[in-house]
PDB file of C-alpha atoms in Angstrom:
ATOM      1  CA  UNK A1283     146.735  59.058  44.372  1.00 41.00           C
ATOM      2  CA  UNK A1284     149.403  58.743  42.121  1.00 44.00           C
ATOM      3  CA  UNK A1285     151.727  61.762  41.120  1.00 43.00           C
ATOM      4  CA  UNK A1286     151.464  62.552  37.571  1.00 39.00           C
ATOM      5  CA  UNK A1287     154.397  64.577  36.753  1.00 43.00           C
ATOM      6  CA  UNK A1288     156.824  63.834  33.788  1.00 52.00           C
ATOM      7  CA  UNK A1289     159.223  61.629  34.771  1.00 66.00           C
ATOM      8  CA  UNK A1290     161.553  60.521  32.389  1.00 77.00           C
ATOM      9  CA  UNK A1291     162.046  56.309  31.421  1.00 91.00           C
ATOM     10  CA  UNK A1292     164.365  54.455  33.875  1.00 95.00           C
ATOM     11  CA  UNK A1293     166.470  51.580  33.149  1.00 96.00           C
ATOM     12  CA  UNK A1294     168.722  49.795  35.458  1.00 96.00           C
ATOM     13  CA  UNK A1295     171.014  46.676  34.934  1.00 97.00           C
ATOM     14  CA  UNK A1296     172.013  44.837  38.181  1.00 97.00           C
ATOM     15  CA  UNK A1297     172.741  42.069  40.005  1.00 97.00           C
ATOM     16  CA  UNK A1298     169.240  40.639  41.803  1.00 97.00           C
ATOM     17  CA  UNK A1299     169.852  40.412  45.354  1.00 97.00           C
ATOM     18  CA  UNK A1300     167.983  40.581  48.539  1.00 95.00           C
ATOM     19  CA  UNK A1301     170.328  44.029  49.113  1.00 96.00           C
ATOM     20  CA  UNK A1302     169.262  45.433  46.095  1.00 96.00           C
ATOM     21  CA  UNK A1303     165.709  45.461  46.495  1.00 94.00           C
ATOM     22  CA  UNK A1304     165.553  48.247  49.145  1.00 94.00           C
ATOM     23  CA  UNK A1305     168.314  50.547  46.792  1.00 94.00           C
ATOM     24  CA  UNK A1306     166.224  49.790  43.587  1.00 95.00           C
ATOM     25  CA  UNK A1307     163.170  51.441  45.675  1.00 93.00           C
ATOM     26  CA  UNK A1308     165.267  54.463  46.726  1.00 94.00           C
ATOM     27  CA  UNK A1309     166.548  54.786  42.884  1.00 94.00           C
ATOM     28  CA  UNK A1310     162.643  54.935  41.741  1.00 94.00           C
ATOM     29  CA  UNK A1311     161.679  57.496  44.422  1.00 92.00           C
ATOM     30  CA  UNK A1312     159.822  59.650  41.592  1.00 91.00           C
ATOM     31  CA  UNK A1313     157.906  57.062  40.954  1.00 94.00           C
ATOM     32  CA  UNK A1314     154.235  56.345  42.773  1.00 92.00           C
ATOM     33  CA  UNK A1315     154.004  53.139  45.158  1.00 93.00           C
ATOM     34  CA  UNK A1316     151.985  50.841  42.578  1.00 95.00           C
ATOM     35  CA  UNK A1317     155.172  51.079  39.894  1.00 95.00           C
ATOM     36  CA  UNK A1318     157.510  50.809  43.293  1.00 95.00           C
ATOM     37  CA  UNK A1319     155.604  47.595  44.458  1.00 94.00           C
ATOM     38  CA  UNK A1320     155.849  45.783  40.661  1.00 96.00           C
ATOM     39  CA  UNK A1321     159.164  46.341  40.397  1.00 96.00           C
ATOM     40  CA  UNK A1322     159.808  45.252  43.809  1.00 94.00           C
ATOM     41  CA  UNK A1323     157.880  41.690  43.406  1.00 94.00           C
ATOM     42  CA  UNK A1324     158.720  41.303  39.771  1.00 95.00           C
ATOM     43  CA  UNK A1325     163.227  41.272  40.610  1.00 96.00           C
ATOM     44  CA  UNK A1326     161.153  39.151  44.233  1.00 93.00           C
ATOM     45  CA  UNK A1327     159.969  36.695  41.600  1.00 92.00           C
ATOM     46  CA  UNK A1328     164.095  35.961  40.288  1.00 95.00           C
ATOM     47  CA  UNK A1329     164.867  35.356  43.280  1.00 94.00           C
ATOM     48  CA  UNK A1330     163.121  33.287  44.721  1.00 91.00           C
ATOM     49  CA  UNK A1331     162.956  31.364  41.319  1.00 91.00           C
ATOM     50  CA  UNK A1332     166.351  31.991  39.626  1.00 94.00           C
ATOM     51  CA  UNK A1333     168.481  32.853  42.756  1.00 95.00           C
ATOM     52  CA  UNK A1334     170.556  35.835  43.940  1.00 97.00           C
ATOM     53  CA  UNK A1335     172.750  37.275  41.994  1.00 97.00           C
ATOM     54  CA  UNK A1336     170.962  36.391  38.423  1.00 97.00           C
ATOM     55  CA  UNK A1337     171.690  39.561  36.099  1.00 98.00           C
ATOM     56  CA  UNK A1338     168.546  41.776  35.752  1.00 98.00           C
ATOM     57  CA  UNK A1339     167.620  44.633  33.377  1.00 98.00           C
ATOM     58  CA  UNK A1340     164.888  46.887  35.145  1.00 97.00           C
ATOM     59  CA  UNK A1341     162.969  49.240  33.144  1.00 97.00           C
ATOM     60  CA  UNK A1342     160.471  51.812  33.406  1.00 96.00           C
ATOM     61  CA  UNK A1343     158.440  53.613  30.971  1.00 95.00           C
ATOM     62  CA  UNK A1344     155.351  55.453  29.019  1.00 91.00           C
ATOM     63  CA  UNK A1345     153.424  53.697  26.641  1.00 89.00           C
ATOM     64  CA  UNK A1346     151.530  55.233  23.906  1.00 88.00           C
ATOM     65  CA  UNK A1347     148.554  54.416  25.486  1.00 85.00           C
ATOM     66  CA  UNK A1348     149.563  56.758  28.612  1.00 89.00           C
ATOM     67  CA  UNK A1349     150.494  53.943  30.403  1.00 93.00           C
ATOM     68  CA  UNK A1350     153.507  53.184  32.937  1.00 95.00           C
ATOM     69  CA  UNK A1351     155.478  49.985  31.495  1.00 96.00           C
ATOM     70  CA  UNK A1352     157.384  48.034  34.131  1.00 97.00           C
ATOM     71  CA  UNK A1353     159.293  45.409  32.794  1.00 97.00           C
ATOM     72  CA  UNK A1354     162.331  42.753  34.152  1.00 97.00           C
ATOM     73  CA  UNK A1355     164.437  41.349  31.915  1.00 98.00           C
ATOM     74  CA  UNK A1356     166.481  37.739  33.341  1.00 97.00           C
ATOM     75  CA  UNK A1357     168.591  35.465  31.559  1.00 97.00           C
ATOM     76  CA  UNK A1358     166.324  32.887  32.216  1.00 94.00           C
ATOM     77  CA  UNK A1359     163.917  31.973  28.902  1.00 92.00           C
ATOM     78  CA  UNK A1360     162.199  28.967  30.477  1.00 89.00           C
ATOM     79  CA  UNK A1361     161.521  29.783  34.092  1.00 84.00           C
ATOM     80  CA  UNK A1362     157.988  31.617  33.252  1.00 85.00           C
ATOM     81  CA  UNK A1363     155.911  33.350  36.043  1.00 82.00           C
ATOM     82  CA  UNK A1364     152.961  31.596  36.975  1.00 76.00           C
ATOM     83  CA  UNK A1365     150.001  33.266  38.473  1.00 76.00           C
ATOM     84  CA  UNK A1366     148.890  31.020  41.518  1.00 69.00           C
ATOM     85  CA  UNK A1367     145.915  31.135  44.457  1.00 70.00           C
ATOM     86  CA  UNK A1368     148.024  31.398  47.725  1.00 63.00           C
ATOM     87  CA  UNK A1369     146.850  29.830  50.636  1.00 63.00           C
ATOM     88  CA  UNK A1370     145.739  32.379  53.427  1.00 63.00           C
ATOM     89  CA  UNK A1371     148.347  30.845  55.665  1.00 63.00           C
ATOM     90  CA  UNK A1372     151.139  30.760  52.840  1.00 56.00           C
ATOM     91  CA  UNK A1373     154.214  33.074  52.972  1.00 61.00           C
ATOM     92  CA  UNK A1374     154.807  33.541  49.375  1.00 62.00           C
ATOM     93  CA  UNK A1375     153.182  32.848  46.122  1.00 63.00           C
ATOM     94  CA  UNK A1376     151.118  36.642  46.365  1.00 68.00           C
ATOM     95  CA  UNK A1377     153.405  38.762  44.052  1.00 78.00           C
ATOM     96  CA  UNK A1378     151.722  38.074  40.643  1.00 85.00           C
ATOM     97  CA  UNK A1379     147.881  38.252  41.921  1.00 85.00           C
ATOM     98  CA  UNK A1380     149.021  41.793  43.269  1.00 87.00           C
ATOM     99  CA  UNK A1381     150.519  42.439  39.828  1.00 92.00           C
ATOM    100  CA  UNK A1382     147.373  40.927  38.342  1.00 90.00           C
ATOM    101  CA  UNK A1383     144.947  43.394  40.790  1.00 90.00           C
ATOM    102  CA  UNK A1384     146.937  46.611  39.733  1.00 92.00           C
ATOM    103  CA  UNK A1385     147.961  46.090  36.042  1.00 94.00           C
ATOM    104  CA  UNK A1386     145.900  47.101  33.145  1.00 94.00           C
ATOM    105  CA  UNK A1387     147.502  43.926  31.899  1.00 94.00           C
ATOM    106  CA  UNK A1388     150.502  41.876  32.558  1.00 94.00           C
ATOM    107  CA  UNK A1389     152.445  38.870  30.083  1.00 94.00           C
ATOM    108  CA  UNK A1390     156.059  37.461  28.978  1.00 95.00           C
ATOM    109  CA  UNK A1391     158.269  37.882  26.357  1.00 96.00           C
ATOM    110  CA  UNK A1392     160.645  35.496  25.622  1.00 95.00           C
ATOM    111  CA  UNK A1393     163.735  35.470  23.659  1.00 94.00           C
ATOM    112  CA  UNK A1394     166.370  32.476  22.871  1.00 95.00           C
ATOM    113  CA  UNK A1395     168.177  33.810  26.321  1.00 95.00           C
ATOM    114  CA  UNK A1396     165.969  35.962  28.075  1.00 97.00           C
ATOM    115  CA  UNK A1397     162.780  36.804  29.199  1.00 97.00           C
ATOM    116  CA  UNK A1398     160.842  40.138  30.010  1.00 97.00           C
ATOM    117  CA  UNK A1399     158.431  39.934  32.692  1.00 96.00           C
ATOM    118  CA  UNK A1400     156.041  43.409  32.321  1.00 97.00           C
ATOM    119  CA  UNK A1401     153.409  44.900  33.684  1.00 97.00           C
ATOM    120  CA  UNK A1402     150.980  48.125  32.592  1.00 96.00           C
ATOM    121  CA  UNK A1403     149.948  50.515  35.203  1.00 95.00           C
ATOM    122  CA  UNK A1404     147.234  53.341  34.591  1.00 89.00           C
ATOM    123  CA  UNK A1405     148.763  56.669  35.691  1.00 71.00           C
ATOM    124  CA  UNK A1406     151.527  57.821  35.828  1.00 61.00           C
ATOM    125  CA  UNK A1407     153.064  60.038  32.828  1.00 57.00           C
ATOM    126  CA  UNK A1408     156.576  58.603  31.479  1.00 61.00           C
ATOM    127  CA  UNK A1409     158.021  60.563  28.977  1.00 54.00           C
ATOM    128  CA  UNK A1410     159.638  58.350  26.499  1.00 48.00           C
ATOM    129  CA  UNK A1411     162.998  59.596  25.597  1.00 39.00           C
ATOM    130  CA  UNK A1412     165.945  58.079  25.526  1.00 38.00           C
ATOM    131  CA  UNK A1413     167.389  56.873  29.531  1.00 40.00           C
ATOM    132  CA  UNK A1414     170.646  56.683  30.031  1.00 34.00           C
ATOM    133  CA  UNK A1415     171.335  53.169  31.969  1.00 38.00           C
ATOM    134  CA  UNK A1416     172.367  53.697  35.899  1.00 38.00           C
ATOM    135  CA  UNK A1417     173.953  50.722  37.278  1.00 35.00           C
ATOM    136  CA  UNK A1418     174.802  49.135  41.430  1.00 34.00           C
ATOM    137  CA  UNK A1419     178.466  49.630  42.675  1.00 31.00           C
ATOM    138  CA  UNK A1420     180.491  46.933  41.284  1.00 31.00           C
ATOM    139  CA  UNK A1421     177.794  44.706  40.404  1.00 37.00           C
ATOM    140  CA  UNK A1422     176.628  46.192  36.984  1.00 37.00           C
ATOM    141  CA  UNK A1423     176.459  43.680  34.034  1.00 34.00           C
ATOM    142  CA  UNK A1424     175.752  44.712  30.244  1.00 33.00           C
ATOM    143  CA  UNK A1425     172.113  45.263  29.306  1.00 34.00           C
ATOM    144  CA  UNK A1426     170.598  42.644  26.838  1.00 33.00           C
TER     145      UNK A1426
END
């Protein structure tokens, strides 16, 4: 059951790396396991597809629909997710169809130089204020 207290918007620029995965989980500890588990496969999905240490903006928050918003920003504009039908003996290739089985809905946008993965989770309440933007050790890199 996910916890529906306040929780104010998150937003994190960083490096993607396998290292970072685990710390970006402990920096969304307030936040249930379903918005945990997107954010977790969506920076999965750069790298497997753009490569560690691709500059990420990871953001969380409300909608005015009372929605969570989970979205991943990459430099990348023309490396675009693709939702696939993973062999049962495959180790990859699952990330989107779990995004795709939790999300309200899920899409792209894409700029000259970037793209925003995003997802839209039922639950839990975001209040949408202004974040301030937390950042890794030395690896922080401007936000788009």
């Amino acid at each position: 059951m996910p916890d529906h207290s306040p929780t104010a918007p998150f937003e994190l620029a960083l490096l993607a790396t396998p290292e970072a995965v685990p710390e970006l989980r402990r920096r969304l500890g307030a936040f249930d396991f379903d918005v945990q588990l997107c954010v977790t496969e969506l920076l999965t999905n750069v790298l497997d597809h753009l490569g560690a240490g691709t500059p990420v903006t990871v953001r969380v928050t409300g909608t005015p629909y009372g929605r969570t918003r989970v979205e991943v920003t990459d430099p990348d504009a023309r490396a675009l997710p693709v939702l696939l039908a993973a062999a049962d003996t495959a180790e990859s290739g699952r990330g989107l169809a779990l995004i795709d089985a939790l999300a309200r809905r899920w899409g792209v946008d894409q700029g000259p130089d970037h793209k925003t993965v995003w997802c839209e989770l039922p639950g839990q309440e975001v209040m949408n204020m202004p974040g301030t933007v937390a950042s890794t050790t030395a690896e922080a890199v401007p936000t788009w």
